[in-house]
mmCIF file of C-alpha atoms in Angstrom:
data_model
loop_
_atom_site.group_PDB
_atom_site.id
_atom_site.type_symbol
_atom_site.label_atom_id
_atom_site.label_comp_id
_atom_site.label_asym_id
_atom_site.label_seq_id
_atom_site.Cartn_x
_atom_site.Cartn_y
_atom_site.Cartn_z
ATOM 1 C CA MET L 1 33.474 -43.021 66.209
ATOM 2 C CA ALA L 2 30.551 -44.919 64.738
ATOM 3 C CA SER L 3 29.483 -43.751 61.316
ATOM 4 C CA HIS L 4 26.509 -44.101 59.037
ATOM 5 C CA ARG L 5 27.416 -44.348 55.382
ATOM 6 C CA VAL L 6 25.003 -44.237 52.493
ATOM 7 C CA TYR L 7 25.947 -45.623 49.110
ATOM 8 C CA LYS L 8 25.884 -42.912 46.474
ATOM 9 C CA HIS L 9 23.456 -43.883 43.749
ATOM 10 C CA SER L 10 22.737 -42.463 40.323
ATOM 11 C CA SER L 11 22.229 -38.697 40.134
ATOM 12 C CA ALA L 12 19.140 -39.441 38.035
ATOM 13 C CA VAL L 13 17.536 -41.084 41.071
ATOM 14 C CA THR L 14 18.371 -38.022 43.168
ATOM 15 C CA LEU L 15 16.783 -35.694 40.621
ATOM 16 C CA TRP L 16 13.725 -37.933 40.345
ATOM 17 C CA LEU L 17 13.222 -37.895 44.128
ATOM 18 C CA PHE L 18 13.508 -34.109 44.174
ATOM 19 C CA ILE L 19 10.830 -33.887 41.472
ATOM 20 C CA ILE L 20 8.573 -36.225 43.455
ATOM 21 C CA MET L 21 9.083 -34.148 46.592
ATOM 22 C CA SER L 22 8.195 -30.983 44.667
ATOM 23 C CA LEU L 23 5.057 -32.628 43.283
ATOM 24 C CA VAL L 24 3.987 -33.770 46.753
ATOM 25 C CA ILE L 25 4.426 -30.223 48.067
ATOM 26 C CA ALA L 26 2.385 -28.906 45.147
ATOM 27 C CA ILE L 27 -0.481 -31.338 45.668
ATOM 28 C CA VAL L 28 -0.706 -30.474 49.367
ATOM 29 C CA VAL L 29 -1.155 -26.830 48.375
ATOM 30 C CA ILE L 30 -3.653 -27.780 45.658
ATOM 31 C CA GLY L 31 -5.535 -29.900 48.170
ATOM 32 C CA GLY L 32 -5.652 -26.941 50.530
ATOM 33 C CA ALA L 33 -7.102 -24.751 47.790
ATOM 34 C CA THR L 34 -9.647 -27.464 47.009
ATOM 35 C CA ARG L 35 -10.760 -27.522 50.639
ATOM 36 C CA LEU L 36 -10.802 -23.746 51.055
ATOM 37 C CA THR L 37 -12.980 -23.306 47.945
ATOM 38 C CA ASN L 38 -15.342 -26.073 49.135
ATOM 39 C CA SER L 39 -14.690 -28.018 45.948
ATOM 40 C CA GLY L 40 -13.938 -31.443 47.390
ATOM 41 C CA LEU L 41 -17.461 -32.854 47.188
ATOM 42 C CA SER L 42 -18.193 -31.708 43.638
ATOM 43 C CA ILE L 43 -17.269 -35.121 42.167
ATOM 44 C CA THR L 44 -19.487 -37.642 43.906
ATOM 45 C CA GLU L 45 -18.028 -40.803 42.376
ATOM 46 C CA TRP L 46 -14.664 -42.528 42.402
ATOM 47 C CA ARG L 47 -13.665 -43.663 38.922
ATOM 48 C CA PRO L 48 -9.905 -44.299 38.975
ATOM 49 C CA VAL L 49 -9.712 -44.867 35.199
ATOM 50 C CA SER L 50 -12.720 -43.297 33.480
ATOM 51 C CA GLY L 51 -12.634 -40.353 35.884
ATOM 52 C CA ALA L 52 -9.407 -39.140 34.306
ATOM 53 C CA LEU L 53 -11.467 -37.262 31.705
ATOM 54 C CA PRO L 54 -13.742 -34.334 32.613
ATOM 55 C CA PRO L 55 -17.222 -33.868 31.134
ATOM 56 C CA PHE L 56 -17.133 -32.510 27.588
ATOM 57 C CA SER L 57 -20.742 -32.133 26.477
ATOM 58 C CA ALA L 58 -23.445 -29.963 27.998
ATOM 59 C CA GLU L 59 -25.382 -33.131 28.841
ATOM 60 C CA ALA L 60 -22.407 -34.625 30.688
ATOM 61 C CA TRP L 61 -21.905 -31.448 32.697
ATOM 62 C CA GLN L 62 -25.579 -31.343 33.630
ATOM 63 C CA SER L 63 -25.451 -34.990 34.679
ATOM 64 C CA GLU L 64 -22.543 -34.298 37.045
ATOM 65 C CA PHE L 65 -24.322 -31.232 38.410
ATOM 66 C CA ASP L 66 -27.472 -33.258 39.045
ATOM 67 C CA LYS L 67 -25.441 -35.764 41.070
ATOM 68 C CA TYR L 68 -23.995 -32.934 43.151
ATOM 69 C CA LYS L 69 -27.491 -31.585 43.820
ATOM 70 C CA LEU L 70 -28.325 -34.807 45.677
ATOM 71 C CA ILE L 71 -25.793 -34.318 48.484
ATOM 72 C CA GLU L 72 -26.291 -32.285 51.649
ATOM 73 C CA GLU L 73 -23.594 -29.719 50.847
ATOM 74 C CA PHE L 74 -25.558 -28.454 47.851
ATOM 75 C CA LYS L 75 -28.859 -28.417 49.719
ATOM 76 C CA ALA L 76 -27.507 -26.634 52.798
ATOM 77 C CA GLU L 77 -24.800 -24.352 51.404
ATOM 78 C CA ASN L 78 -25.147 -23.985 47.626
ATOM 79 C CA PRO L 79 -28.841 -24.186 46.678
ATOM 80 C CA ASP L 80 -28.470 -21.124 44.422
ATOM 81 C CA MET L 81 -25.377 -22.389 42.596
ATOM 82 C CA ASP L 82 -25.627 -22.363 38.803
ATOM 83 C CA LEU L 83 -23.864 -24.603 36.302
ATOM 84 C CA ASP L 84 -20.958 -22.189 35.817
ATOM 85 C CA GLY L 85 -20.338 -22.099 39.558
ATOM 86 C CA PHE L 86 -20.432 -25.873 39.660
ATOM 87 C CA LYS L 87 -17.929 -26.126 36.806
ATOM 88 C CA PHE L 88 -15.416 -24.128 38.851
ATOM 89 C CA ILE L 89 -15.534 -26.362 41.924
ATOM 90 C CA TYR L 90 -15.702 -29.493 39.763
ATOM 91 C CA LEU L 91 -12.546 -28.558 37.865
ATOM 92 C CA MET L 92 -10.791 -27.739 41.148
ATOM 93 C CA GLU L 93 -11.469 -31.240 42.473
ATOM 94 C CA TRP L 94 -10.830 -32.838 39.080
ATOM 95 C CA GLY L 95 -7.467 -31.078 38.856
ATOM 96 C CA HIS L 96 -6.567 -32.289 42.337
ATOM 97 C CA ARG L 97 -7.330 -35.883 41.349
ATOM 98 C CA GLN L 98 -5.410 -35.624 38.075
ATOM 99 C CA PHE L 99 -2.385 -34.240 39.882
ATOM 100 C CA ALA L 100 -2.547 -37.223 42.224
ATOM 101 C CA ARG L 101 -2.618 -39.559 39.216
ATOM 102 C CA LEU L 102 0.362 -37.688 37.771
ATOM 103 C CA ILE L 103 2.373 -38.231 40.946
ATOM 104 C CA GLY L 104 1.602 -41.942 40.835
ATOM 105 C CA LEU L 105 2.804 -42.236 37.244
ATOM 106 C CA VAL L 106 5.867 -40.037 37.708
ATOM 107 C CA TYR L 107 6.839 -42.214 40.651
ATOM 108 C CA LEU L 108 5.984 -45.650 39.240
ATOM 109 C CA ILE L 109 7.499 -45.485 35.751
ATOM 110 C CA PRO L 110 10.999 -44.314 36.794
ATOM 111 C CA LEU L 111 10.879 -46.638 39.814
ATOM 112 C CA VAL L 112 10.433 -49.660 37.550
ATOM 113 C CA LEU L 113 13.228 -48.401 35.289
ATOM 114 C CA PHE L 114 15.635 -47.776 38.172
ATOM 115 C CA LEU L 115 14.899 -51.157 39.721
ATOM 116 C CA TYR L 116 15.394 -52.892 36.380
ATOM 117 C CA THR L 117 18.720 -51.128 35.747
ATOM 118 C CA ASN L 118 19.866 -51.781 39.331
ATOM 119 C CA ARG L 119 20.299 -48.098 40.175
ATOM 120 C CA ILE L 120 18.701 -48.507 43.598
ATOM 121 C CA LYS L 121 20.688 -50.333 46.237
ATOM 122 C CA LYS L 122 19.121 -53.638 47.274
ATOM 123 C CA ASP L 123 18.763 -52.764 50.950
ATOM 124 C CA ARG L 124 16.805 -49.637 49.992
ATOM 125 C CA ARG L 125 14.424 -51.093 47.444
ATOM 126 C CA TRP L 126 11.664 -51.794 49.931
ATOM 127 C CA ARG L 127 11.734 -48.180 51.076
ATOM 128 C CA PHE L 128 11.170 -46.994 47.509
ATOM 129 C CA ILE L 129 8.427 -49.572 46.973
ATOM 130 C CA SER L 130 6.797 -48.655 50.291
ATOM 131 C CA ILE L 131 6.587 -45.019 49.234
ATOM 132 C CA PHE L 132 4.737 -46.069 46.081
ATOM 133 C CA LEU L 133 2.335 -48.212 48.103
ATOM 134 C CA LEU L 134 1.661 -45.266 50.404
ATOM 135 C CA ILE L 135 0.964 -43.051 47.388
ATOM 136 C CA CYS L 136 -1.588 -45.615 46.164
ATOM 137 C CA PHE L 137 -3.104 -45.891 49.634
ATOM 138 C CA GLN L 138 -3.343 -42.102 49.776
ATOM 139 C CA GLY L 139 -5.557 -42.206 46.691
ATOM 140 C CA TYR L 140 -7.928 -44.551 48.494
ATOM 141 C CA ILE L 141 -7.847 -42.380 51.634
ATOM 142 C CA GLY L 142 -8.759 -39.394 49.471
ATOM 143 C CA TRP L 143 -11.900 -41.099 48.219
ATOM 144 C CA TRP L 144 -12.685 -42.419 51.716
ATOM 145 C CA MET L 145 -12.568 -38.797 52.865
ATOM 146 C CA VAL L 146 -14.817 -37.557 50.049
ATOM 147 C CA SER L 147 -17.309 -40.382 50.581
ATOM 148 C CA SER L 148 -17.974 -39.103 54.108
ATOM 149 C CA GLY L 149 -19.852 -36.183 52.541
ATOM 150 C CA VAL L 150 -21.691 -38.190 49.865
ATOM 151 C CA GLY L 151 -24.934 -39.904 50.804
ATOM 152 C CA THR L 152 -24.637 -38.746 54.416
ATOM 153 C CA LYS L 153 -25.987 -35.876 56.502
ATOM 154 C CA LEU L 154 -22.634 -34.081 56.535
ATOM 155 C CA THR L 155 -22.315 -30.823 54.613
ATOM 156 C CA ASP L 156 -18.521 -31.174 54.484
ATOM 157 C CA VAL L 157 -16.080 -34.046 54.525
ATOM 158 C CA SER L 158 -15.351 -35.556 57.919
ATOM 159 C CA GLN L 159 -12.622 -33.643 59.729
ATOM 160 C CA TYR L 160 -11.294 -36.970 61.021
ATOM 161 C CA ARG L 161 -10.819 -38.241 57.486
ATOM 162 C CA LEU L 162 -9.433 -34.913 56.302
ATOM 163 C CA ALA L 163 -6.821 -35.053 59.067
ATOM 164 C CA THR L 164 -5.967 -38.626 58.063
ATOM 165 C CA HIS L 165 -5.570 -37.585 54.415
ATOM 166 C CA LEU L 166 -3.358 -34.615 55.242
ATOM 167 C CA GLY L 167 -1.385 -36.528 57.851
ATOM 168 C CA LEU L 168 -0.534 -39.273 55.373
ATOM 169 C CA ALA L 169 0.498 -36.665 52.796
ATOM 170 C CA PHE L 170 3.058 -35.283 55.230
ATOM 171 C CA ILE L 171 4.307 -38.774 56.079
ATOM 172 C CA ILE L 172 4.882 -39.385 52.362
ATOM 173 C CA LEU L 173 6.599 -36.002 52.095
ATOM 174 C CA ALA L 174 8.888 -36.861 55.026
ATOM 175 C CA LEU L 175 9.832 -40.235 53.547
ATOM 176 C CA VAL L 176 10.571 -38.767 50.124
ATOM 177 C CA TYR L 177 12.583 -35.913 51.639
ATOM 178 C CA TRP L 178 14.619 -38.252 53.848
ATOM 179 C CA THR L 179 15.282 -40.646 50.973
ATOM 180 C CA TRP L 180 16.245 -37.775 48.683
ATOM 181 C CA ARG L 181 18.787 -36.487 51.206
ATOM 182 C CA ASP L 182 20.148 -40.007 51.727
ATOM 183 C CA GLN L 183 20.506 -40.354 47.981
ATOM 184 C CA ALA L 184 22.174 -37.014 47.360
ATOM 185 C CA ARG L 185 25.312 -37.396 49.475
ATOM 186 C CA GLU L 186 27.405 -39.693 51.612
ATOM 187 C CA TRP L 187 26.611 -39.092 55.278
ATOM 188 C CA THR L 188 28.423 -39.876 58.530
ATOM 189 C CA SER L 189 27.432 -39.360 62.163
ATOM 190 C CA PRO L 190 28.389 -35.857 63.368
ATOM 191 C CA ASP L 191 30.146 -34.988 66.605
ATOM 192 C CA VAL L 192 27.054 -33.596 68.304
ATOM 193 C CA LEU L 193 25.601 -34.168 71.717
ATOM 194 C CA PRO L 194 22.755 -36.729 71.881
ATOM 195 C CA PRO L 195 20.280 -34.124 73.279
ATOM 196 C CA TYR L 196 20.253 -32.355 69.907
ATOM 197 C CA ARG L 197 18.924 -35.470 68.239
ATOM 198 C CA LYS L 198 16.146 -35.789 70.792
ATOM 199 C CA ARG L 199 15.318 -32.093 70.773
ATOM 200 C CA THR L 200 15.031 -31.832 67.008
ATOM 201 C CA LEU L 201 12.923 -35.005 66.960
ATOM 202 C CA VAL L 202 10.561 -33.581 69.593
ATOM 203 C CA LEU L 203 10.274 -30.344 67.635
ATOM 204 C CA ALA L 204 9.525 -32.165 64.370
ATOM 205 C CA LEU L 205 6.849 -34.263 66.089
ATOM 206 C CA LEU L 206 5.267 -31.132 67.575
ATOM 207 C CA VAL L 207 5.195 -29.524 64.129
ATOM 208 C CA TYR L 208 3.529 -32.637 62.706
ATOM 209 C CA ILE L 209 0.921 -32.707 65.492
ATOM 210 C CA GLN L 210 0.226 -29.023 64.907
ATOM 211 C CA ILE L 211 -0.363 -29.761 61.220
ATOM 212 C CA ILE L 212 -2.903 -32.434 62.185
ATOM 213 C CA VAL L 213 -4.645 -29.990 64.529
ATOM 214 C CA GLY L 214 -4.644 -27.510 61.648
ATOM 215 C CA ALA L 215 -6.463 -30.108 59.553
ATOM 216 C CA PHE L 216 -9.170 -30.220 62.222
ATOM 217 C CA VAL L 217 -9.349 -26.419 62.081
ATOM 218 C CA ALA L 218 -9.922 -26.619 58.321
ATOM 219 C CA GLY L 219 -12.282 -29.582 58.525
ATOM 220 C CA SER L 220 -14.493 -28.030 61.200
ATOM 221 C CA ASN L 221 -14.349 -24.507 59.714
ATOM 222 C CA ALA L 222 -12.925 -23.314 63.035
ATOM 223 C CA GLY L 223 -10.891 -20.668 61.237
ATOM 224 C CA TYR L 224 -14.068 -18.705 60.552
ATOM 225 C CA ALA L 225 -14.819 -18.271 64.271
ATOM 226 C CA TYR L 226 -13.138 -16.143 66.941
ATOM 227 C CA ASN L 227 -11.392 -13.929 64.420
ATOM 228 C CA THR L 228 -9.566 -11.838 66.998
ATOM 229 C CA TRP L 229 -6.111 -12.089 68.499
ATOM 230 C CA PRO L 230 -4.688 -12.608 71.100
ATOM 231 C CA LEU L 231 -8.028 -13.047 72.887
ATOM 232 C CA MET L 232 -10.911 -15.298 71.875
ATOM 233 C CA ASP L 233 -14.308 -13.714 72.415
ATOM 234 C CA GLY L 234 -12.716 -11.361 74.927
ATOM 235 C CA GLY L 235 -11.006 -14.070 76.967
ATOM 236 C CA LEU L 236 -7.879 -16.160 76.931
ATOM 237 C CA VAL L 237 -9.990 -19.330 76.880
ATOM 238 C CA PRO L 238 -13.277 -19.330 74.921
ATOM 239 C CA GLY L 239 -16.370 -19.803 77.039
ATOM 240 C CA GLY L 240 -17.617 -22.777 75.046
ATOM 241 C CA TYR L 241 -14.461 -24.862 75.331
ATOM 242 C CA PHE L 242 -16.198 -27.730 77.151
ATOM 243 C CA ALA L 243 -19.602 -27.378 75.481
ATOM 244 C CA MET L 244 -19.682 -31.005 74.285
ATOM 245 C CA SER L 245 -19.917 -34.219 76.217
ATOM 246 C CA PRO L 246 -17.909 -36.380 76.664
ATOM 247 C CA ALA L 247 -15.110 -33.873 77.232
ATOM 248 C CA TRP L 248 -12.662 -35.453 74.758
ATOM 249 C CA LEU L 249 -15.087 -34.785 71.904
ATOM 250 C CA ASN L 250 -14.384 -31.056 72.196
ATOM 251 C CA MET L 251 -10.844 -31.586 70.892
ATOM 252 C CA PHE L 252 -12.151 -32.838 67.552
ATOM 253 C CA GLU L 253 -15.629 -31.374 66.983
ATOM 254 C CA ASN L 254 -15.940 -28.163 69.031
ATOM 255 C CA THR L 255 -14.748 -25.215 66.931
ATOM 256 C CA ALA L 256 -13.886 -23.148 70.017
ATOM 257 C CA ALA L 257 -11.727 -25.899 71.498
ATOM 258 C CA ILE L 258 -10.129 -26.802 68.165
ATOM 259 C CA GLN L 259 -9.063 -23.238 67.426
ATOM 260 C CA PHE L 260 -7.853 -22.680 71.002
ATOM 261 C CA ASN L 261 -5.772 -25.861 70.857
ATOM 262 C CA HIS L 262 -4.278 -24.773 67.533
ATOM 263 C CA ARG L 263 -3.294 -21.420 69.036
ATOM 264 C CA ILE L 264 -1.787 -22.919 72.177
ATOM 265 C CA LEU L 265 0.149 -25.525 70.229
ATOM 266 C CA ALA L 266 1.500 -22.760 67.976
ATOM 267 C CA TYR L 267 2.876 -21.025 71.063
ATOM 268 C CA ILE L 268 4.380 -24.303 72.282
ATOM 269 C CA VAL L 269 6.018 -25.002 68.908
ATOM 270 C CA THR L 270 7.456 -21.482 68.898
ATOM 271 C CA ILE L 271 8.842 -21.809 72.430
ATOM 272 C CA VAL L 272 10.414 -25.194 71.672
ATOM 273 C CA ALA L 273 11.841 -23.859 68.390
ATOM 274 C CA VAL L 274 13.450 -20.936 70.246
ATOM 275 C CA TRP L 275 14.816 -23.337 72.864
ATOM 276 C CA VAL L 276 16.331 -25.639 70.231
ATOM 277 C CA TRP L 277 17.729 -22.695 68.281
ATOM 278 C CA TRP L 278 19.293 -21.157 71.387
ATOM 279 C CA SER L 279 20.729 -24.453 72.610
ATOM 280 C CA VAL L 280 22.664 -25.093 69.382
ATOM 281 C CA ARG L 281 23.913 -21.545 68.773
ATOM 282 C CA LYS L 282 27.415 -22.029 70.208
ATOM 283 C CA ARG L 283 27.877 -25.725 70.856
ATOM 284 C CA ALA L 284 26.652 -27.502 67.723
ATOM 285 C CA GLU L 285 28.275 -27.876 64.323
ATOM 286 C CA LYS L 286 27.616 -25.341 61.588
ATOM 287 C CA PRO L 287 25.120 -27.444 59.537
ATOM 288 C CA LEU L 288 22.842 -27.810 62.565
ATOM 289 C CA ARG L 289 23.128 -24.121 63.429
ATOM 290 C CA ARG L 290 22.247 -23.211 59.845
ATOM 291 C CA ALA L 291 19.238 -25.538 59.833
ATOM 292 C CA THR L 292 17.863 -24.212 63.111
ATOM 293 C CA ASN L 293 18.397 -20.609 61.969
ATOM 294 C CA TRP L 294 16.219 -21.193 58.918
ATOM 295 C CA LEU L 295 13.709 -23.168 60.973
ATOM 296 C CA MET L 296 13.415 -20.294 63.432
ATOM 297 C CA VAL L 297 12.775 -17.829 60.609
ATOM 298 C CA ALA L 298 10.126 -20.128 59.113
ATOM 299 C CA VAL L 299 8.361 -20.546 62.462
ATOM 300 C CA ILE L 300 8.203 -16.777 63.017
ATOM 301 C CA PHE L 301 6.767 -16.159 59.560
ATOM 302 C CA GLN L 302 4.287 -19.003 60.026
ATOM 303 C CA VAL L 303 3.011 -17.522 63.287
ATOM 304 C CA ILE L 304 2.552 -14.154 61.590
ATOM 305 C CA LEU L 305 0.761 -15.798 58.651
ATOM 306 C CA GLY L 306 -1.522 -17.654 61.043
ATOM 307 C CA ILE L 307 -2.504 -14.481 62.874
ATOM 308 C CA VAL L 308 -3.131 -12.621 59.619
ATOM 309 C CA ALA L 309 -5.200 -15.518 58.226
ATOM 310 C CA LEU L 310 -7.265 -15.506 61.426
ATOM 311 C CA LEU L 311 -7.872 -11.754 61.370
ATOM 312 C CA LYS L 312 -8.759 -11.943 57.663
ATOM 313 C CA VAL L 313 -11.349 -14.655 58.430
ATOM 314 C CA ALA L 314 -9.449 -17.324 56.506
ATOM 315 C CA GLU L 315 -9.521 -15.522 53.159
ATOM 316 C CA LEU L 316 -8.101 -17.801 50.478
ATOM 317 C CA PRO L 317 -4.679 -16.145 49.874
ATOM 318 C CA TYR L 318 -3.868 -15.911 53.581
ATOM 319 C CA ALA L 319 -5.222 -19.318 54.564
ATOM 320 C CA LEU L 320 -3.455 -20.990 51.645
ATOM 321 C CA GLY L 321 -0.251 -19.141 52.462
ATOM 322 C CA HIS L 322 -0.533 -20.399 56.036
ATOM 323 C CA GLN L 323 -0.835 -23.974 54.803
ATOM 324 C CA ALA L 324 2.154 -23.540 52.501
ATOM 325 C CA GLY L 325 4.057 -22.118 55.455
ATOM 326 C CA ALA L 326 3.350 -25.307 57.394
ATOM 327 C CA ILE L 327 5.076 -27.286 54.638
ATOM 328 C CA VAL L 328 8.153 -25.065 54.870
ATOM 329 C CA VAL L 329 8.311 -25.375 58.667
ATOM 330 C CA PHE L 330 7.913 -29.153 58.427
ATOM 331 C CA ILE L 331 10.710 -29.539 55.870
ATOM 332 C CA PHE L 332 13.032 -27.289 57.867
ATOM 333 C CA ALA L 333 12.255 -29.346 60.986
ATOM 334 C CA LEU L 334 13.282 -32.472 59.057
ATOM 335 C CA TRP L 335 16.409 -30.659 57.905
ATOM 336 C CA ALA L 336 17.288 -29.889 61.528
ATOM 337 C CA MET L 337 16.707 -33.539 62.449
ATOM 338 C CA ARG L 338 19.132 -34.665 59.762
ATOM 339 C CA ALA L 339 21.702 -32.036 60.713
ATOM 340 C CA ALA L 340 21.642 -33.378 64.278
ATOM 341 C CA ARG L 341 22.256 -36.910 63.021
ATOM 342 C CA TYR L 342 24.443 -36.810 59.924
ATOM 343 C CA ARG L 343 27.130 -34.790 58.255
ATOM 344 C CA PHE L 344 28.808 -35.026 54.884
#
C-alpha cells in the first residue's frame, strides 16, 4: 500500500502554526465586524508604516474626519455623523489593519528563526514562504478593496473586491490549517475508497464557493432585503431575479438574485453534506466518520444561523455569528478532506 509520510518537525513550529491559524480566524471575524458596522471606508489612505498609529490630537482627528467627509459614503449615508461617531468606525478599521500587521509580524519573525535554525524541512520551505507572500499580498488586496470606495461614486466597497479579499483570506486559512496538520503528526494513506476523497473535495469546494457568494451578499447589502423564509417576497424565486442585463450581471449585482443564489447554494451544501455523511457512516474508517459527524453538526447550525440572521435583518450579533459559523464549516470540511486522505 502506498503511503504518504511527513517528517515530524519541531513542536514549536506546530504551536506557531496553530497560533497563526487562530489569528487568521480572528481577523476574518474582525473583518466581518468592520464590514457590518460600515467602518471599512473610514480610513481613506494607505500608510503601511505611519498608519500604524491612530490620531492623538483633536486636530489630527478632525483632519481624518474631513477626509472621510469627501467620499460618497459620508455624503449618501452618514451626513449627520459627528466626530464621536466617526471615531468609532475609524478605530474599527484601524484595529483591523493593526491586527493584519500583527499577523504579518507573528508569521515573519518566527519564520526567519525557524529557517535559520533548520527546523523546517527543505522541501517544505517554499510552502511556508508562499504563505507569507500571500499574507503580504492580502494586505495589498485589502487596500485595493478600500480604494474602490474612495474617490469614486460607490457608497460601499466593491463587492467584487470584497469577495476577492475574503476569498484569499480563506485560501490562507486553508494553507495554514493543512500545513499545521502536516506538521503535527506523521500521516499515511488510509484504507478508504477513492470516492470519499472526491466527495469530501467536492463538499469543501462547495463550502468555499458558498463563502464567496456570502461575500457578495455582504458587499451588495443583499442580507437587508427579502427578510422572510422560506419564501422571498411571497414566492420561491424573487420576481426581480433577471432585472439586470446582461443576465450574468444579476449573479453579482442584483440583490434579489444574489440572496436567492446564496439560499439555493446553502440547500445544495446541506444535501451534499448529508450525502457524504451518510455514505461514510458504515464503510469508512473512524477518523473520517468523526470528521463528517462534526461537519454535519456545523452545517445544521450554520443553516439555522443563516435563517435567524435573515429574519433579524442582518443584526450584528446574528450576521457576525453566521460568518463565524462559515469558518467552522470550512475548517471541518478541510478536516474531512484530510481524514479521507491520511491517517496517523
